[in-house]
């Protein structure tokens, strides 16, 4: 983090000296909320909910962000590693099915340290790295052994779209390299008694007008990762934040657009998860 090269932005700011890069967060994490969440995939929810810890700030600049008050306005409170570990143990005590770090990329050192501390104090739940998918391989390698379930977005196949919608023209290539590393660490998704225990679960948000390049993402997963890859083809895109300013994303995808992506994923042999 000093200088910060934690993610592909490579801002090279000194975050311990309160210098701020693209993600907008200094060296200590800012948490916007902690609690059981029942809106995640059923294999993450179970009976007790997914134990989510939402981090403020983000290393992507999506103009349709549904959590822009957290990601871009950075609402939340700064926490220590000890407080983060305590939150994990409290979520476990509440009966949550896992510990789900939402938007973790820019605070990975604190997360790894807190997992280590929490495990020493009795944390046994699987950990979930719930990321926008703009992660560097070097940082992911440092997370090997700390993360049980990788839950990355695969947002785009085309550089021009990634540039326009998320200010990240190298997203497609960075994202594919990151997913390869994630799969190398944890393999295909393992589900026991209806709950995810370990592995890779992809989230793909279908955008209107095929802007996400869905078929290319599915081809990559089936041809270069594994035909056993678990994928959630997400249908909940709606125009938020600045999306109304852009014609192509100012509407929801149609049911036919969603169905075409799901059918293609099944045709390529992938495992659909909801
Ligand atoms: S984690 Fe933040 S400061 Fe560091 S390189 Fe990424 S966007 Fe920049």
Coordinates of C-alpha atoms and ligand atoms in Angstrom, one line a residue:
X1 CA 0.0 0.0 0.0
X2 CA 3.0 2.4 0.3
X3 CA 3.2 3.1 -2.6
X4 CA -0.1 1.4 -3.4
X5 CA 0.0 -1.2 -6.1
X6 CA -2.7 -3.4 -4.5
X7 CA -4.9 -3.4 -7.6
X8 CA -4.4 -2.8 -11.3
X9 CA -4.9 1.0 -11.0
X10 CA -1.4 1.1 -9.5
X11 CA -2.0 4.6 -8.0
X12 CA 1.3 4.5 -6.1
X13 CA 0.0 6.8 -3.4
X14 CA 1.3 6.3 0.2
X15 CA -2.0 5.3 1.9
X16 CA -0.4 5.2 5.4
X17 CA 0.3 8.9 5.0
X18 CA -3.4 9.4 4.2
X19 CA -2.7 9.8 0.5
X20 CA -5.8 8.8 -1.4
X21 CA -5.9 6.9 -4.7
X22 CA -8.8 6.0 -7.1
X23 CA -10.6 3.9 -4.4
X24 CA -10.7 6.8 -2.0
X25 CA -9.7 4.9 1.1
X26 CA -6.5 5.3 3.2
X27 CA -4.7 2.4 4.8
X28 CA -7.5 1.4 7.2
X29 CA -10.8 0.0 6.0
X30 CA -14.1 1.9 6.2
X31 CA -17.1 -0.4 6.8
X32 CA -20.6 0.7 5.9
X33 CA -22.5 -2.2 7.3
X34 CA -22.2 -5.6 9.0
X35 CA -25.0 -8.2 9.2
X36 CA -26.7 -11.3 7.9
X37 CA -27.8 -10.8 4.3
X38 CA -30.5 -12.9 2.7
X39 CA -30.4 -11.5 -0.8
X40 CA -27.3 -13.4 -2.0
X41 CA -27.3 -16.7 -3.9
X42 CA -29.1 -19.5 -2.0
X43 CA -25.9 -21.5 -1.7
X44 CA -24.4 -18.6 0.3
X45 CA -27.5 -17.8 2.4
X46 CA -28.6 -21.0 4.0
X47 CA -30.8 -20.6 7.1
X48 CA -28.6 -18.0 8.9
X49 CA -27.9 -15.6 6.0
X50 CA -24.6 -14.7 4.5
X51 CA -22.5 -12.7 7.0
X52 CA -21.8 -9.6 5.0
X53 CA -19.2 -6.9 5.7
X54 CA -19.7 -4.1 3.2
X55 CA -16.6 -1.9 2.6
X56 CA -16.8 1.7 1.5
X57 CA -14.8 2.8 -1.5
X58 CA -14.2 0.9 -4.7
X59 CA -11.4 0.5 -7.3
X60 CA -14.0 0.6 -10.2
X61 CA -16.0 3.6 -11.4
X62 CA -19.2 2.0 -12.7
X63 CA -21.6 4.7 -13.8
X64 CA -24.6 2.4 -13.0
X65 CA -23.4 1.4 -9.5
X66 CA -26.4 0.3 -7.3
X67 CA -24.4 1.0 -4.1
X68 CA -22.9 4.4 -5.1
X69 CA -23.5 5.9 -1.7
X70 CA -21.1 3.3 -0.3
X71 CA -18.8 2.9 -3.2
X72 CA -18.4 6.4 -4.4
X73 CA -19.6 8.6 -1.5
X74 CA -17.7 6.2 0.9
X75 CA -20.3 6.3 3.7
X76 CA -19.2 4.3 6.7
X77 CA -16.9 4.2 9.7
X78 CA -13.2 3.4 9.9
X79 CA -12.4 0.2 11.7
X80 CA -9.3 -1.5 13.1
X81 CA -8.2 -5.1 12.3
X82 CA -9.3 -6.1 15.8
X83 CA -12.8 -4.7 15.2
X84 CA -13.0 -6.4 11.9
X85 CA -12.1 -9.8 13.4
X86 CA -14.6 -9.2 16.2
X87 CA -17.3 -8.5 13.6
X88 CA -16.5 -11.8 11.9
X89 CA -16.8 -13.7 15.2
X90 CA -20.1 -11.9 15.9
X91 CA -21.5 -13.0 12.5
X92 CA -20.5 -16.5 13.2
X93 CA -22.2 -16.3 16.6
X94 CA -25.4 -15.1 14.9
X95 CA -25.4 -18.4 12.9
X96 CA -24.4 -16.9 9.5
X97 CA -23.3 -19.4 6.8
X98 CA -20.1 -17.6 5.8
X99 CA -18.2 -14.3 6.1
X100 CA -18.8 -12.3 3.0
X101 CA -16.4 -9.4 2.2
X102 CA -18.2 -7.1 -0.2
X103 CA -15.9 -4.9 -2.3
X104 CA -12.7 -6.1 -0.7
X105 CA -10.0 -5.4 -3.3
X106 CA -8.7 -2.1 -2.0
X107 CA -8.5 -3.3 1.7
X108 CA -7.1 -6.8 1.2
X109 CA -4.2 -6.4 3.7
X110 CA -6.6 -5.6 6.6
X111 CA -8.9 -8.4 5.6
X112 CA -6.1 -11.0 5.5
X113 CA -4.8 -9.8 8.9
X114 CA -8.3 -9.9 10.4
X115 CA -9.1 -13.4 9.1
X116 CA -5.9 -14.6 10.7
X117 CA -6.8 -13.0 14.0
X118 CA -10.4 -14.3 13.9
X119 CA -9.3 -17.8 13.0
X120 CA -7.0 -17.8 16.1
X121 CA -10.1 -16.9 18.1
X122 CA -12.3 -19.6 16.7
X123 CA -13.6 -18.5 13.3
X124 CA -14.4 -21.6 11.3
X125 CA -16.8 -20.3 8.6
X126 CA -15.8 -20.2 5.0
X127 CA -14.7 -16.7 3.8
X128 CA -16.1 -15.2 0.6
X129 CA -14.2 -12.7 -1.5
X130 CA -17.1 -10.8 -3.2
X131 CA -15.3 -8.6 -5.8
X132 CA -16.0 -6.5 -8.8
X133 CA -13.3 -8.6 -10.4
X134 CA -10.7 -5.9 -11.1
X135 CA -8.0 -7.6 -9.0
X136 CA -4.3 -8.1 -9.6
X137 CA -2.8 -11.5 -9.6
X138 CA 0.0 -10.5 -7.2
X139 CA -2.5 -9.4 -4.5
X140 CA -4.6 -12.5 -5.1
X141 CA -1.6 -14.7 -4.5
X142 CA -1.2 -13.1 -1.1
X143 CA -4.8 -14.2 -0.3
X144 CA -4.1 -17.8 -1.1
X145 CA -5.3 -19.8 2.0
X146 CA -7.3 -16.9 3.4
X147 CA -10.2 -17.1 0.9
X148 CA -12.4 -20.2 0.6
X149 CA -14.9 -18.9 -2.0
X150 CA -14.1 -16.5 -4.7
X151 CA -17.2 -14.6 -5.9
X152 CA -16.0 -12.3 -8.7
X153 CA -18.0 -10.3 -11.2
X154 CA -17.2 -10.8 -14.8
X155 CA -18.7 -7.6 -16.2
X156 CA -17.3 -7.0 -19.7
X157 CA -15.7 -8.6 -22.6
X158 CA -14.9 -5.4 -24.5
X159 CA -12.3 -2.8 -23.6
X160 CA -14.3 0.1 -25.0
X161 CA -17.4 -0.7 -22.9
X162 CA -15.3 -1.3 -19.8
X163 CA -13.7 2.1 -20.4
X164 CA -17.0 3.9 -20.9
X165 CA -18.9 2.3 -18.1
X166 CA -16.3 1.6 -15.4
X167 CA -13.2 3.7 -16.3
X168 CA -11.2 0.5 -16.7
X169 CA -10.3 -0.3 -20.3
X170 CA -8.1 -3.2 -19.3
X171 CA -10.9 -4.8 -17.3
X172 CA -11.5 -7.8 -19.7
X173 CA -7.9 -8.9 -19.7
X174 CA -7.3 -8.2 -16.0
X175 CA -10.5 -9.9 -15.0
X176 CA -9.8 -13.1 -17.0
X177 CA -6.3 -13.3 -15.5
X178 CA -7.7 -12.8 -12.0
X179 CA -10.4 -15.5 -12.5
X180 CA -7.7 -17.9 -13.7
X181 CA -5.7 -17.3 -10.5
X182 CA -8.9 -17.6 -8.3
X183 CA -9.7 -21.0 -9.9
X184 CA -6.2 -22.2 -9.5
X185 CA -6.5 -21.5 -5.7
X186 CA -9.9 -22.9 -4.9
X187 CA -11.2 -24.9 -7.9
X188 CA -14.8 -25.5 -9.0
X189 CA -17.5 -24.7 -6.5
X190 CA -18.2 -27.4 -3.9
X191 CA -21.7 -27.4 -2.4
X192 CA -22.5 -29.5 0.7
X193 CA -26.0 -29.8 2.1
X194 CA -27.0 -26.9 -0.1
X195 CA -24.3 -24.5 1.1
X196 CA -21.1 -23.4 -0.8
X197 CA -18.0 -24.6 1.1
X198 CA -15.2 -23.7 -1.3
X199 CA -14.5 -22.8 -4.9
X200 CA -15.3 -20.3 -7.6
X201 CA -18.7 -18.7 -8.2
X202 CA -18.9 -16.2 -11.1
X203 CA -21.4 -13.4 -11.1
X204 CA -22.4 -12.0 -14.5
X205 CA -24.8 -9.1 -14.8
X206 CA -26.6 -9.1 -18.1
X207 CA -26.7 -5.6 -19.6
X208 CA -29.1 -4.3 -22.2
X209 CA -28.1 -4.4 -25.9
X210 CA -25.5 -7.2 -25.1
X211 CA -23.1 -4.5 -23.8
X212 CA -21.5 -7.0 -21.3
X213 CA -20.4 -9.3 -24.1
X214 CA -22.0 -12.3 -22.3
X215 CA -21.3 -15.0 -24.9
X216 CA -17.5 -14.2 -24.9
X217 CA -17.5 -14.4 -21.1
X218 CA -19.2 -17.8 -21.1
X219 CA -16.9 -19.1 -23.8
X220 CA -13.9 -18.1 -21.7
X221 CA -15.2 -19.9 -18.7
X222 CA -16.2 -23.1 -20.5
X223 CA -13.1 -23.2 -22.8
X224 CA -10.4 -21.9 -20.5
X225 CA -11.5 -22.4 -16.8
X226 CA -13.8 -25.4 -16.5
X227 CA -17.2 -26.6 -17.8
X228 CA -18.0 -27.2 -14.1
X229 CA -17.8 -23.4 -13.4
X230 CA -20.7 -22.2 -11.4
X231 CA -22.2 -18.9 -12.7
X232 CA -25.0 -16.7 -11.6
X233 CA -26.5 -15.0 -14.7
X234 CA -27.9 -11.9 -13.0
X235 CA -31.1 -10.3 -14.3
X236 CA -31.4 -7.4 -11.9
X237 CA -29.7 -4.6 -13.9
X238 CA -31.6 -1.4 -13.6
X239 CA -30.4 2.1 -14.5
X240 CA -28.9 3.7 -11.4
X241 CA -26.6 6.5 -10.5
X242 CA -25.5 8.1 -13.8
X243 CA -26.9 5.3 -16.1
X244 CA -29.7 7.5 -17.3
X245 CA -27.2 9.7 -19.1
X246 CA -26.3 6.8 -21.4
X247 CA -28.8 5.7 -24.0
X248 CA -27.6 2.1 -24.3
X249 CA -28.0 1.4 -20.5
X250 CA -31.0 3.5 -19.7
X251 CA -33.3 0.5 -19.7
X252 CA -33.5 -2.9 -18.0
X253 CA -32.6 -6.0 -20.1
X254 CA -35.6 -7.8 -21.6
X255 CA -36.6 -11.3 -20.4
X256 CA -35.5 -12.5 -23.9
X257 CA -32.0 -11.0 -23.4
X258 CA -31.7 -12.7 -20.1
X259 CA -33.0 -16.1 -21.3
X260 CA -30.6 -16.1 -24.3
X261 CA -27.6 -15.7 -21.9
X262 CA -28.9 -18.5 -19.6
X263 CA -29.5 -20.8 -22.5
X264 CA -26.0 -20.2 -23.9
X265 CA -24.4 -20.9 -20.5
X266 CA -26.3 -24.2 -20.2
X267 CA -25.4 -25.1 -23.8
X268 CA -21.7 -24.6 -23.0
X269 CA -22.2 -26.9 -19.9
X270 CA -21.8 -24.4 -17.1
X271 CA -23.6 -24.8 -13.8
X272 CA -26.3 -22.1 -13.3
X273 CA -26.7 -20.9 -9.7
X274 CA -29.4 -18.5 -8.5
Ligands
LIG1 S1 -6.2 -0.1 -4.0 FE1 -6.9 2.0 -4.3 S2 -5.0 3.3 -4.1 FE2 -4.4 1.2 -4.4 S3 -3.9 1.0 -6.5 FE3 -6.1 0.3 -6.2 S4 -7.4 2.1 -6.5 FE4 -5.2 2.8 -6.2

